[in-house]
Structures are given as structure tokens and as C-alpha cells.
Coordinates of C-alpha atoms and ligand atoms in Angstrom, one line a residue:
X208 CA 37.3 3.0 27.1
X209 CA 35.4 1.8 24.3
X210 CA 37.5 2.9 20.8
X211 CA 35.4 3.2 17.8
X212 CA 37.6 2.4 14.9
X213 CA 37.2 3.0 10.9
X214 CA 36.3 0.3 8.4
X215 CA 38.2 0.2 5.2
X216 CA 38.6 -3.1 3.1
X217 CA 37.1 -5.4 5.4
X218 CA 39.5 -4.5 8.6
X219 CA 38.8 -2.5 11.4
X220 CA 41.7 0.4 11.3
X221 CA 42.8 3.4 13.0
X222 CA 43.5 6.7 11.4
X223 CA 46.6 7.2 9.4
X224 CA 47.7 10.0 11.8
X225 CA 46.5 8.3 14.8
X226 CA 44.2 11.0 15.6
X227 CA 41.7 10.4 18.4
X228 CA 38.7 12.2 19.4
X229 CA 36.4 12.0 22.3
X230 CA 32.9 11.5 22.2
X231 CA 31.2 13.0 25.5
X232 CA 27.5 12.2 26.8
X233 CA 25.3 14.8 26.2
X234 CA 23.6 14.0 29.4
X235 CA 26.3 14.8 32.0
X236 CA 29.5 15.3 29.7
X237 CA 31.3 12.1 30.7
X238 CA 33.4 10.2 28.3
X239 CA 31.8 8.0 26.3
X240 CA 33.9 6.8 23.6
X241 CA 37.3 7.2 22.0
X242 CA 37.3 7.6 18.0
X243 CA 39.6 7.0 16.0
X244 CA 39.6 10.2 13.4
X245 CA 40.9 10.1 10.1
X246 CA 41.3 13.1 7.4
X247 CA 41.6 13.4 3.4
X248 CA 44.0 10.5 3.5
X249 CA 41.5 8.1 4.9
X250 CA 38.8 9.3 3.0
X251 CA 40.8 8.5 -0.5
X252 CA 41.9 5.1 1.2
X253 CA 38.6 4.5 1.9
X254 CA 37.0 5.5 -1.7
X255 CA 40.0 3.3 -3.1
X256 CA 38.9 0.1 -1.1
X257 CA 35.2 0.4 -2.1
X258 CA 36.7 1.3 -6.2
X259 CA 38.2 -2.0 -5.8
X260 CA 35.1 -3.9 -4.4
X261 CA 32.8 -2.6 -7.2
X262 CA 33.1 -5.1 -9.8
X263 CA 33.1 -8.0 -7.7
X264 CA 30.1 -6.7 -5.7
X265 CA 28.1 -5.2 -8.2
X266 CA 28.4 -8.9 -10.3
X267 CA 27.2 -10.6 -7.3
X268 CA 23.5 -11.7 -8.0
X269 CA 20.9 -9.5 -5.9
X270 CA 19.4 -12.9 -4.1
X271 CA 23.0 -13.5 -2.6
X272 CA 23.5 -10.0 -1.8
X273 CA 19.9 -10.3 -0.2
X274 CA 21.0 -13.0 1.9
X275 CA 24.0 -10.4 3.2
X276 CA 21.3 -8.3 4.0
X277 CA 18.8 -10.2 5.9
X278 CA 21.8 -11.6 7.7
X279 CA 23.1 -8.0 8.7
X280 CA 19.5 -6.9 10.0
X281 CA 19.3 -10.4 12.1
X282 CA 22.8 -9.3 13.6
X283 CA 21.6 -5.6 14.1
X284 CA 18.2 -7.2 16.5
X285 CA 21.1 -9.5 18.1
X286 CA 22.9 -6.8 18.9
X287 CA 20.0 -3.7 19.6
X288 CA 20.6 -3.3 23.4
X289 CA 24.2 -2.8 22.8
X290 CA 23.8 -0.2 19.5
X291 CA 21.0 1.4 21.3
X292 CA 23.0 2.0 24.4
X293 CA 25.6 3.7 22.6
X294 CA 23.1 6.1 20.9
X295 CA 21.7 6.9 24.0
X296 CA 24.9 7.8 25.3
X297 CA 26.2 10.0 22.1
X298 CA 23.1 11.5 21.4
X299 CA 20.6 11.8 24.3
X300 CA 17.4 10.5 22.8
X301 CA 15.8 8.0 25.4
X302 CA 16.6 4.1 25.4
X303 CA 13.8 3.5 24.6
X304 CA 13.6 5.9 20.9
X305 CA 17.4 4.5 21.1
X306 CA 15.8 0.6 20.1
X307 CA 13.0 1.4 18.4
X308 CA 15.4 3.2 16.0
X309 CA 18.1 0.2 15.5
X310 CA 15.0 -2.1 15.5
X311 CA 13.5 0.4 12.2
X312 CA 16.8 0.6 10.9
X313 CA 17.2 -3.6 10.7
X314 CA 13.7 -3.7 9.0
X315 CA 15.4 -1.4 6.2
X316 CA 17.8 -3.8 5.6
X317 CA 15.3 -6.5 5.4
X318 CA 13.3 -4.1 3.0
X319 CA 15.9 -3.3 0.3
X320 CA 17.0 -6.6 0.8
X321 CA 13.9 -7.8 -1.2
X322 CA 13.8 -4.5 -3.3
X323 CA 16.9 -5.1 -4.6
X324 CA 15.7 -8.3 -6.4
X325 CA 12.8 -5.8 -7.9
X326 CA 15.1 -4.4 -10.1
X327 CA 12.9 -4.4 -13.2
X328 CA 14.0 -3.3 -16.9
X329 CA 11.5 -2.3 -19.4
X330 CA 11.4 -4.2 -23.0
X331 CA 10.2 -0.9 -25.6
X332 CA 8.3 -1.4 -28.6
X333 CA 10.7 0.6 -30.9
X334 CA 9.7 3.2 -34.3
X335 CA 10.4 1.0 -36.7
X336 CA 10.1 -2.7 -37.6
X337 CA 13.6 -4.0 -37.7
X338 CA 14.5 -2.6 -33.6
X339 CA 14.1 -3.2 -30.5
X340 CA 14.9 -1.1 -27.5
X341 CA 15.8 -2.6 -23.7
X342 CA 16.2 -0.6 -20.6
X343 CA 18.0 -2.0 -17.7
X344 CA 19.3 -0.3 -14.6
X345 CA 22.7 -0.9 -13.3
X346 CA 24.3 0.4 -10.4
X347 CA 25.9 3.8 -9.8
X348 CA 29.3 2.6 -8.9
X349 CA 31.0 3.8 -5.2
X350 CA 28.3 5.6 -3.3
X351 CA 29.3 8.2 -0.9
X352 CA 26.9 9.0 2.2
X353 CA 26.9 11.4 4.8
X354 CA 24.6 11.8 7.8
X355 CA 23.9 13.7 10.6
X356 CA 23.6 13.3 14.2
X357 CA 19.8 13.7 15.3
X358 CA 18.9 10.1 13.4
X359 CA 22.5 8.7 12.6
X360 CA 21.3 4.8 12.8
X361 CA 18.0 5.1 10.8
X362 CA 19.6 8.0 8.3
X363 CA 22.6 5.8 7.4
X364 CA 20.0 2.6 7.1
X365 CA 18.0 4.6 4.8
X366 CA 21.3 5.0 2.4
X367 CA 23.3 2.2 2.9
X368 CA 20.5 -0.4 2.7
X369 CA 19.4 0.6 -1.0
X370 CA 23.1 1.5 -2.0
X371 CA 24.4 -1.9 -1.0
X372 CA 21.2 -3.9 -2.8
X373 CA 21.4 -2.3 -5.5
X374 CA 25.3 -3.5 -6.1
X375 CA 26.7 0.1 -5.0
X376 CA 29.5 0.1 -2.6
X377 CA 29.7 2.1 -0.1
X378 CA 31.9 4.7 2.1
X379 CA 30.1 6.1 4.7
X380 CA 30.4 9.1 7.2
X381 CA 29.0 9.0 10.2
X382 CA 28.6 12.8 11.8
X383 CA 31.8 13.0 13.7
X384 CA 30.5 13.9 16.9
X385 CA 27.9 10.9 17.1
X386 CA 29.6 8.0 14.8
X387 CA 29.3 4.8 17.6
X388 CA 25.9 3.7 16.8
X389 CA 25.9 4.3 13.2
X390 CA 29.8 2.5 12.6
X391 CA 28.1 -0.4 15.1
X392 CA 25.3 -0.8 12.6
X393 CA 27.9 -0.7 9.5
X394 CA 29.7 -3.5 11.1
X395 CA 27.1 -5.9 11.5
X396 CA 26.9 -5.5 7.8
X397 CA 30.5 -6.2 7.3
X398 CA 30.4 -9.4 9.7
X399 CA 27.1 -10.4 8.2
X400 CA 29.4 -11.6 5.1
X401 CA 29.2 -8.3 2.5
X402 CA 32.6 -8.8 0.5
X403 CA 35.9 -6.8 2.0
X404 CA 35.4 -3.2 0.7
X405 CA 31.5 -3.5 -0.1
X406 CA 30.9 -1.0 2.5
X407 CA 33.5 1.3 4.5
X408 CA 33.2 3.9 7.2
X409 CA 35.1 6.9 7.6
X410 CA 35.6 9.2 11.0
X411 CA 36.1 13.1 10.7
X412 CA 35.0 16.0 10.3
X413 CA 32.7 17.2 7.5
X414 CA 35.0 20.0 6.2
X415 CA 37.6 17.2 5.9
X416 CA 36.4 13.6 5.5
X417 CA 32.8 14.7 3.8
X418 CA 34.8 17.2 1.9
X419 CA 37.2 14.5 0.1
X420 CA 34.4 11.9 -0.3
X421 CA 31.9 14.8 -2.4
X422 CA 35.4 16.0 -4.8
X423 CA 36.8 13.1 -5.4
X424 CA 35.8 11.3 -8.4
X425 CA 36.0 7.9 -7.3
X426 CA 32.4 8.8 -5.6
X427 CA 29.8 8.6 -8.7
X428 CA 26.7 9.2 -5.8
X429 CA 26.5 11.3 -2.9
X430 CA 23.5 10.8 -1.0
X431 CA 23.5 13.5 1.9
X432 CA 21.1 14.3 5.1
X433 CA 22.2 17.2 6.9
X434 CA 21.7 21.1 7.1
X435 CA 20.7 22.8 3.8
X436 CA 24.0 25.3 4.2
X437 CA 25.8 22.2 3.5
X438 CA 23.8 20.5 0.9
X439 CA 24.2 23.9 -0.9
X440 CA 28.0 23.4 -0.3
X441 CA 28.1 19.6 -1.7
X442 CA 25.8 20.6 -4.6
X443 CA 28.4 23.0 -5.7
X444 CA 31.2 20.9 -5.2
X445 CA 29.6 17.5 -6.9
X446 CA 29.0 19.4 -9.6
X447 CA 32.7 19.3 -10.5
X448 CA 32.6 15.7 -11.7
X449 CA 28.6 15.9 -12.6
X450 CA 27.8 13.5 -9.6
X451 CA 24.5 11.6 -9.1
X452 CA 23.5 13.8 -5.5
X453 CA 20.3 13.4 -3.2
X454 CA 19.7 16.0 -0.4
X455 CA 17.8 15.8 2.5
X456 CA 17.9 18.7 3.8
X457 CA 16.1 20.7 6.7
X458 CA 12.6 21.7 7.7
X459 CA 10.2 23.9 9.0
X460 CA 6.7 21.7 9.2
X461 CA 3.2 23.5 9.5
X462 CA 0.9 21.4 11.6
X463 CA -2.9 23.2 10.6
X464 CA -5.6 22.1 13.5
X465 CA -9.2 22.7 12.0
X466 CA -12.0 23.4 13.6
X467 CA -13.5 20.1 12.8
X468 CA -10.4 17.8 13.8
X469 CA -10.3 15.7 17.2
X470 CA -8.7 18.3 19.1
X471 CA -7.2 15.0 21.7
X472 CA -6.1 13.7 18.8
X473 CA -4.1 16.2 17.0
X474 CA -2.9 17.5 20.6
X475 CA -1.4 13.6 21.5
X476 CA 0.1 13.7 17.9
X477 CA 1.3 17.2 18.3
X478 CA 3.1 16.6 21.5
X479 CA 4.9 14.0 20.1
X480 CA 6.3 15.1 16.8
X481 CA 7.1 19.2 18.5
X482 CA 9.2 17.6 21.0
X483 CA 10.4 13.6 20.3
X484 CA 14.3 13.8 20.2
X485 CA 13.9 17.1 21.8
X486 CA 12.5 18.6 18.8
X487 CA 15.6 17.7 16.8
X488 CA 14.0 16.3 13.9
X489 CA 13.7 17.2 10.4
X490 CA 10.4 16.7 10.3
X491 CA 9.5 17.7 13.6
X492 CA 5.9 20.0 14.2
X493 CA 7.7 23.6 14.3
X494 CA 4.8 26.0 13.6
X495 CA 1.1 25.6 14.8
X496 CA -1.9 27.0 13.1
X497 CA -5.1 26.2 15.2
X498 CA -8.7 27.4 13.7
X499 CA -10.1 30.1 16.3
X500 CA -13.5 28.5 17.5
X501 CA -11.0 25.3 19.1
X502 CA -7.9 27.5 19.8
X503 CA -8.4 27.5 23.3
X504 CA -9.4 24.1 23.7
X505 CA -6.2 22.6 21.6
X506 CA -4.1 25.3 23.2
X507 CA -4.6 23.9 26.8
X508 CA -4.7 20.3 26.2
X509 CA -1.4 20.4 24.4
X510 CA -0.1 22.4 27.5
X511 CA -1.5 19.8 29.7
X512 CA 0.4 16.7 27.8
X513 CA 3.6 19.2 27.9
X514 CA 4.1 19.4 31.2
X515 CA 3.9 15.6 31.9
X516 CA 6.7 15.0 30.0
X517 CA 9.6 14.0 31.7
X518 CA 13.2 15.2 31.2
X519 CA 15.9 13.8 32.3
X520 CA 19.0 10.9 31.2
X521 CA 18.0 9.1 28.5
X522 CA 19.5 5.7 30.4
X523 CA 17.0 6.1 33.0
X524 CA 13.9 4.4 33.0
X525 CA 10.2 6.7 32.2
X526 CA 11.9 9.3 30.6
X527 CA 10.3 11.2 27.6
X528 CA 12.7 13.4 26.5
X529 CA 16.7 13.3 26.7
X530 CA 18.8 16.4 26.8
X531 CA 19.8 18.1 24.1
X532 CA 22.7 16.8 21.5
X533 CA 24.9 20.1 22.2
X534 CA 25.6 23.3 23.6
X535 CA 25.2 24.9 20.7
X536 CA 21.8 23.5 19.8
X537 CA 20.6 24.6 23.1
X538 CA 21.2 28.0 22.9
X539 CA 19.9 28.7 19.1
X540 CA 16.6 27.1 20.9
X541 CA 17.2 30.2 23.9
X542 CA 17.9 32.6 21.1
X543 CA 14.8 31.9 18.9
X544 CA 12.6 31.9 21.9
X545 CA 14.0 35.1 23.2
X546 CA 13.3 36.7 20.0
X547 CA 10.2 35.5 19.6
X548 CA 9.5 37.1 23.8
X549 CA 11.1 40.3 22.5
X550 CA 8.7 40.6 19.5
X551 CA 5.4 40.2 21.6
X552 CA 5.1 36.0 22.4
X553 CA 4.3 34.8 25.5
X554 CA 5.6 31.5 27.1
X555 CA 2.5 29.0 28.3
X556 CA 5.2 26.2 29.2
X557 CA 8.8 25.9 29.2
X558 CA 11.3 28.2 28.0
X559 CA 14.2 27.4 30.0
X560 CA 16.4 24.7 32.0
X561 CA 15.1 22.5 33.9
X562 CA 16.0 22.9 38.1
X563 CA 18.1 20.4 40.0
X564 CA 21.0 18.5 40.3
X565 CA 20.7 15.9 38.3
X566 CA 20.3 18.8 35.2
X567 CA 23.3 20.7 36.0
X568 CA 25.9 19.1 33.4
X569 CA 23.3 17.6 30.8
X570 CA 22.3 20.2 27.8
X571 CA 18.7 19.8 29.3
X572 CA 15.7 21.8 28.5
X573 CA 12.1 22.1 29.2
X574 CA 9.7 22.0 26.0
X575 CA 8.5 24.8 25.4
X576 CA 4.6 26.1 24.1
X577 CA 4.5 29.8 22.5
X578 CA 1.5 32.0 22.2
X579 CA 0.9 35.2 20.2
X580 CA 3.8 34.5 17.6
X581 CA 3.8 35.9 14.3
X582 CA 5.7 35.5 11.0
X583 CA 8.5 37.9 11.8
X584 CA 9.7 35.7 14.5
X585 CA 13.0 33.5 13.8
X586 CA 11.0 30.4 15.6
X587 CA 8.2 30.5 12.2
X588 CA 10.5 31.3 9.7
X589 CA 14.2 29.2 10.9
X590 CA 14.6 26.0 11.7
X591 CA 14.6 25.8 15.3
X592 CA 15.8 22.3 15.8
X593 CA 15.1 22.6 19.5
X594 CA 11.9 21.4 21.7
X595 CA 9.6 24.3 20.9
X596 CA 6.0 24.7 19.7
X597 CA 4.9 27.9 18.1
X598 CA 1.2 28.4 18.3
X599 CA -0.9 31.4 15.7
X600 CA -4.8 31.2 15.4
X601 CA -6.6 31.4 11.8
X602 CA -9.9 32.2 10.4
X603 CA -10.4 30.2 7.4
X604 CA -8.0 27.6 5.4
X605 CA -6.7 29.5 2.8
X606 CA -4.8 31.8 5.1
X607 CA -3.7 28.2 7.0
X608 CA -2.3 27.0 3.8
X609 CA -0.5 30.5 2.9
X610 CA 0.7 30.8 6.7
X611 CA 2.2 27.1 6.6
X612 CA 3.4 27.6 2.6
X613 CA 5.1 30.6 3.6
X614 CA 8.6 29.1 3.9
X615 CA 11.8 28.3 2.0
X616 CA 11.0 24.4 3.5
X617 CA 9.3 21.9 1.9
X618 CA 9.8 18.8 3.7
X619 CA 6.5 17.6 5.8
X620 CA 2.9 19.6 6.8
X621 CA 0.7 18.2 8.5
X622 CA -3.4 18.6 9.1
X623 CA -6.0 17.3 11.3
X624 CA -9.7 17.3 10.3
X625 CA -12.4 15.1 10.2
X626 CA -13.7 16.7 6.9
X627 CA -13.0 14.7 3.4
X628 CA -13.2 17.8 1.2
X629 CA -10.8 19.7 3.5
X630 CA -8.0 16.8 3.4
X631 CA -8.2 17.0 -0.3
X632 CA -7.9 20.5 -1.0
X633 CA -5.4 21.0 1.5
X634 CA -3.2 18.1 0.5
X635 CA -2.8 19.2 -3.1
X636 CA -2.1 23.0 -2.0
X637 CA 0.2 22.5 0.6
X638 CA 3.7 22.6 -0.6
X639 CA 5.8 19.9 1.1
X640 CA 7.1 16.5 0.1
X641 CA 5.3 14.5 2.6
X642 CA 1.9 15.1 4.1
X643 CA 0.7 13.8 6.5
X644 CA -3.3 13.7 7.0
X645 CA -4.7 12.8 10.7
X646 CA -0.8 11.5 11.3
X647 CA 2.6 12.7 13.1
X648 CA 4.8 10.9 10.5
X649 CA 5.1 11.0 7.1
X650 CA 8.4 8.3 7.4
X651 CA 7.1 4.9 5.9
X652 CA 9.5 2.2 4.9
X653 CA 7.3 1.2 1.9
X654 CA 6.5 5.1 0.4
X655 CA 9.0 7.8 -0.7
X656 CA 10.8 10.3 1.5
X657 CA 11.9 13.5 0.8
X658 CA 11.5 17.5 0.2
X659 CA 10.7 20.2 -2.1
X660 CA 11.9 23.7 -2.5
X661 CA 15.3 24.0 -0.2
X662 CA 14.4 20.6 1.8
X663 CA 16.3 19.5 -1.2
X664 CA 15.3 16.8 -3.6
X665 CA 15.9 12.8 -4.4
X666 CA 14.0 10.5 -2.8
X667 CA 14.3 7.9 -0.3
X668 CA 12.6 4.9 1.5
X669 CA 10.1 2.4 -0.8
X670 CA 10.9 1.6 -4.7
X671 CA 12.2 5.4 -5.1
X672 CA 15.0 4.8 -2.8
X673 CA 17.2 1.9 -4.9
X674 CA 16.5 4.0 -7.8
X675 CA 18.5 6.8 -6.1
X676 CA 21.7 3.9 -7.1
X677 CA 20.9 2.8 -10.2
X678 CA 21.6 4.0 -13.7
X679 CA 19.3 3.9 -16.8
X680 CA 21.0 1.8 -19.7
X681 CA 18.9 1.7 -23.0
X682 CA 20.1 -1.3 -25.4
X683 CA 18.9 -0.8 -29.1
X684 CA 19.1 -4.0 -31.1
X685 CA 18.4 -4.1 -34.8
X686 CA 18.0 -6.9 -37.4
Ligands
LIG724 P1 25.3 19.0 9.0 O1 25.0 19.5 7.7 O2 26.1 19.9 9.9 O3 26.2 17.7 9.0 C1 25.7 16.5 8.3 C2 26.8 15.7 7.9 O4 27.6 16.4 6.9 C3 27.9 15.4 9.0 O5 28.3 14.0 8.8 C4 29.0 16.4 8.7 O6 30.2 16.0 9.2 C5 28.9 16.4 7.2 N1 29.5 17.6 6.6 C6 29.6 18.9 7.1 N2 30.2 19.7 6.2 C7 30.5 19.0 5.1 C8 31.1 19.3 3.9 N3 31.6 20.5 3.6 N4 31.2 18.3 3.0 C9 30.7 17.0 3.2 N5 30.2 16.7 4.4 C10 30.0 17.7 5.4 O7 24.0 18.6 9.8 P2 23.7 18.2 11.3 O8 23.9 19.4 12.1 O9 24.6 17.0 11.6 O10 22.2 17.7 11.2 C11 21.1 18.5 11.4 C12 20.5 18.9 10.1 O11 20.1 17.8 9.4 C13 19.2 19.7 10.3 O12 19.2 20.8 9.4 C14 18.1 18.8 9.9 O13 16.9 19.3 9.4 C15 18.8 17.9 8.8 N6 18.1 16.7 8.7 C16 17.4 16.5 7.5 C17 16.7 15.3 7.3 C18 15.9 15.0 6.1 O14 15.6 13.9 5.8 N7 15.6 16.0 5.3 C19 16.7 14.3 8.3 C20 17.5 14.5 9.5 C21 18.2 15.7 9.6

């Protein structure tokens, strides 16, 4: 069996104490993978080796470290059907969403590669005659990143790519029960050329591993995508040592459907972003407000597109939608839809396993379309993270915007309408980090990512994302 190992100082290693956990497919619960799991120790070995690698790295000149990087995403397309295989297999998301992710996550590295040579200064006219005032930006120092399971390639290419451009190093931590694809991806950068100790990768769990790399003070950045319960916990800790942090955090994203909007069009683009990666996404379509007079009409077409989905392993060809990454995810879905049954919804579609043999060991489920929901309702005001699409009907836009503003999330909305006026107003009132007008995705390599209220805050993606890394030096000179 394949045994995914750590990466500290160049060298593929084992743990310390020689722990080794076993990665299981979500879609039948066969072994997958052996990892080798590390702890505190491996962490601070880790955080040492990247200490050590700073000053050489970070005096390295950005062109050269750009040439690491453009040879690390030409390894990563070399080597898609391999990384994308292994995704598949931890995580459940279809081959197919498996590629186009390690393809995305290569183009990152191409991106920052360049970006990292756009690391302007400013030269400031100064108060008085005899002064001048510089700015440059240097880099952080060790960078510390932490992702989660239901994006672990693109979510660690979003970090590492800008951390390592922008002379940071690195020690990164996969999520421990998905780290194949994501350590695959970190080695190509490794074998690309990037100096021993540039960039590391650490196996455990969260409470351990993420634990030592946010307290100790070797890290001078965390950058962080993961629940908000745990962002809160890393804010608190980081703020021992005053530490640089960014925090993606989780979402609860309004789609609004006026009465205007092509209802084919918002119903292709809402079938897509409610259930891709079976709804596991942070900025996934979790709450539906449809104007009344085109209720009906958006109500049955997105039924219609629901049902044609197919379920089933994500190795298999034509499949829409994998199973579910875990038990436990599977079962917050069945809780929120029960209590959204129990306080007066009704089920159009979905809302429960899918029947036969082939289901019976995967953590499948059918997606799922809600009627008659309401703000008390833990599927409006949680974050789901399963495959289901809440649906309310409103009269006019203002109660829209209050319906999909009524959250402690702030990371995507979304509306479709053909109307100019409508776009405008709506896009400055709508409280959300990214939004996304007539589109599914508010993810764009070139423009900045991120969330307001407890979606977190820092940015990343585009120019905003090596900033996350750098420090602002001001030089005075007088004469
Ligand atoms: P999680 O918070 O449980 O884990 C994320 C990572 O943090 C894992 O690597 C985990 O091992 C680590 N971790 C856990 N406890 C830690 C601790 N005390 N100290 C340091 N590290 C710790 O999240 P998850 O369940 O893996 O991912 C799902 C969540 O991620 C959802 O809430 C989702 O909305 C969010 N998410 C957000 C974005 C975004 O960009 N805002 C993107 C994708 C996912």
C-alpha cells in the first residue's frame, strides 16, 4: 500500500514515533493509503527546518524562485492523473473535479510565480526638504498553513504558492484525514528544485500538529482555511506571539433569483454550486430566495436538473456527484433536513440515501431541494456543508437582501437579474466578501478571495494574496 510520508528539510521521513494512520475511501471504505503521522515533535522539527531555510530562501532573487515555480506547476500537469486519482480516492469528489482541481492548482503556481516578481516598493515624497522616505516589502519569515479536506489541493496552492514567491518558507498541514493529494502536490515543489527546507509538510491531527505550528514562535504567519470554531481557536492562540494570521473561514451563501433573471440560467448555475463536491464547499449556494411571479418556474427546473444528477464512485466514468467525505458530514446533512421537516419543509427531491448495492458502503446521498423553509430552520441559519438547497419566495428586493444578510457569514452571495440598476444596488448592500452577479463562482486566480463578518478576514488569490507574506519596511534617509 501506497505510504504517504512527511517532508522536512528536503527528505521524505516518517514520524518520530512511527505512528501510522489509514486513510479509507469514502466511496466503499477500502484502504487507500498508509500515512505516516507525526505529533508536536514533528511539527517543531519541521518549523526548525523551514527557520533554517529562511535566509537562504528569502535572499534568493524572485526570477529564480519563479523558475522553481513554473517548474513545480509543469511537474504538477505531468503528474495530474496520478494526484487526481488520489483525491478521488481520499475525498470522493469525481475524477473529473479531481483534475480540474490539480490542473487550477498548477496555474496558481504559475500565477504567483510571476506575482512574486511584482513585488513593488513605494519611493514617498517626505515633510521636509532634507528626507526621503522608502517602503519595501519583505517577507514574513516561516509561514505556517493549514487546510481542510473539501479543497485540500487548490486550498494549499492558494497559500503555498504566494508564501513560497514571496521568499516565505513554508510548513504545511494537510487535513489529516485527506493529506495524499495535497503532500503529492508539495512534493512536486520540492523536486521542482525549491532549496531543502523551503517548504515542509507535516501529518496529524489539528489538535496536535496545527496546534504546535499556530504556538510556536518560529511561525511568524498562519494562513488558515477551515471551520470558523477553529479559526476562533488559532486567533486566540496566535495572539500569544502577535502573529501575522488570515482566516478563511465558513459560509452560508444567499443565491437571490429575480423576477427578471434567466430563470435556465440561474437554475444550471444553481445546480451546480448547491451540490458540486456534494455541497461541501465554502462557498457553495446554501439558501435560495426566488422572487414569487418565477418561483414556480425556477423551482421545477432546478428539480428537473437535480434529479439527473448522478451519484455514485467518483472513479467511475459520468458521475456528477461522489459520496460524501465522512460519516459525520452525512448525518449533520440528515439532521438539518430533519429539522427543517419537523418545522414545516417539505422535500421536492432527495433527502436520503441513495438505493442499491453499489451505495451500501460509500457515505452516499441524494441532493436534496427544500420547499417552505423559513429562518428558524438550522439549514438557513448553519452551515450545512452537505448537498442540500433550501428554497423561500420574496416579494420585493429589500426583504431579499435582509433574508440573505441575515447571517453571521459573510463569504459569497450571489444574484441573477437581467436588470443594471438591480445588480448595483444589490452588490453594494449585500454583505459578503465576494459577489458574484449572473455567476456560480466568485474564485478568480487574478481577484481577491475572502470573507467578512465570521467568514474571517485576509485575503487571498490576485495581488492581495503575496501581500498576505510580506512585511511593510519604511526607510527614512536624510541629508
Ligand atoms: P477544520 O477547521 O476542522 O480543519 C481544518 C484544518 O485545521 C485541518 O488541517 C485540521 O487538522 C486543522 N486543525 C483543527 N484543529 C486545529 C487546531 N486547534 N489548531 C490548528 N489546526 C487545527 O475544517 P474542515 O472540517 O477540515 O473543513 C471544513 C470547513 O472549512 C468548513 O467550515 C468550510 O466552510 C471551511 N472552508 C472555508 C473556505 C474559505 O475559503 N473560507 C474554503 C474551504 C473550506
Amino acid at each position: 500500500m501506497l505510504r504517504s510520508k512527511m517532508l522536512i528539510n528536503g527528505e521524505l521521513v516518517d514520524s518520530i514515533s512511527g505512528r501510522i494512520e489509514i486513510i479509507y475511501n469514502p466511496a466503499d471504505q477500502e484502504p487507500v493509503a498508509e500515512v505516516s503521522t507525526g505529533s508536536r515533535d514533528d511539527a517543531r522539527l519541521a518549523l526548525q527546518s523551514a527557520q533554517k531555510a529562511f535566509s537562504a530562501w528569502s535572499s534568493t532573487h524572485s526570477n529564480w524562485r519563479a523558475e522553481i515555480l513554473h517548474e513545480a506547476a509543469g511537474l504538477v500537469r505531468r503528474r495530474t492523473d496520478e494526484i487526481a486519482t488520489l483525491l478521488t480516492q481520499e475525498q470522493g469528489k469525481p475524477l473529473k473535479d479531481a483534475r480540474k482541481e490539480i490542473l487550477a492548482s498548477a496555474d496558481v503556481l504559475d500565477y504567483y510565480a510571476e506575482e512574486g516578481k511584482r513585488n513593488f516598493g513605494e519611493w514617498i515624497p517626505a515633510s521636509s526638504r532634507n528626507s526621503r522616505s522608502l517602503v519595501i516589502k519583505q517577507p514574513v519569515g516561516v509561514a505556517a498553513i493549514i487546510t481542510p479536506w473539501n479543497l485540500p489541493v487548490d486550498l494549499m496552492a492558494w497559500k503555498v504558492g504566494p508564501a513560497l514567491a514571496s521568499g516565505c518558507t513554508v510548513v504545511a498541514k494537510p487535513p489529516n484525514l485527506a493529506p495524499l493529494a495535497a503532500t503529492a502536490f508539495i512534493q512536486a515543489i520540492n523536486d521542482a528544485g525549491a532549496l531543502p527546507g523551503a517548504v515542509n509538510v507535516v501529518h496529524g491531527p489539528g489538535s496536535e500538529v496545527g496546534a504546535e505550528l499556530v504556538e510556536n514562535s518560529i511561525s511568524r504567519k498562519i494562513a488558515f482555511t477551515g471551520e470558523t470554531a477553529t479559526g476562533r481557536w488559532i486567533m486566540e492562540h496566535a495572539a500569544l506571539h502577535i502573529k501575522r494570521i488570515s482566516l478563511e473561514l465558513g459560509g452560508q451563501s444567499p443565491l437571490i433569483v429575480c423576477r427578471d433573471a434567466s430563470i435556465d440560467k440561474a437554475a444550471d448555475a444553481c445546480v451546480q454550486r448547491a451540490f458540486f463536491n456534494m455541497g461541501q464547499l465554502c462557498i457553495s449556494i446554501n439558501r435560495i430566495y426566488v422572487a414569487e411571479e418565477v418561483a414556480d418556474e425556477f423551482i421545477s427546473k432546478l428539480v428537473d436538473r437535480t434529479i439527473r444528477l448522478k451519484v455514485g464512485n467518483g472513479l467511475e466514468p459520468g458521475v456528477d456527484l461522489g459520496p460524501m467525505f465522512s460519516h459525520d458530514q452525512r448525518q449533520k446533512t440528515k439532521e438539518h433536513i430533519a429539522d427543517a421537516i419537523q418545522k414545516g419543509a417539505k422535500i421536492l427531491c432527495g433527502g436520503h440515501e441513495p438505493e442499491g448495492k453499489e451505495y451500501e458502503r460509500g457515505f452516499f446521498f441524494l441532493p436534496t431541494v427544500l420547499v417552505d423553509v423559513d429562518h428558524s430552520m438550522r439549514v438557513m441559519r448553519e452551515e450545512t456543508f452537505g448537498p442540500v438547497a433550501p428554497i423561500m419566495r420574496f416579494k420585493t428586493l429589500d426583504d431579499a437582501i435582509d433574508l440573505a444578510n441575515d447571517t453571521e457569514y459573510g463569504l459569497a452571495s450571489y444574484i441573477f437579474t437581467n436588470d443594471l440598476t438591480t445588480a448595483i444596488q444589490a452588490a453594494e448592500k449585500l454583505e459578503a466578501g465576494g459577489i458574484g452577479i449572473n455567476v456560480n463562482n466568485v474564485a478568480e486566480l487574478q481577484a481577491p478571495f475572502g470573507g467578512w463578518k465570521q467568514s474571517g478576514f485576509g485575503r487571498e488569490l490576485g495581488h492581495y494574496g503575496l501581500e498576505e507574506y510580506l512585511e511593510i519596511k519604511h526607510i527614512r534617509f536624510g541629508f
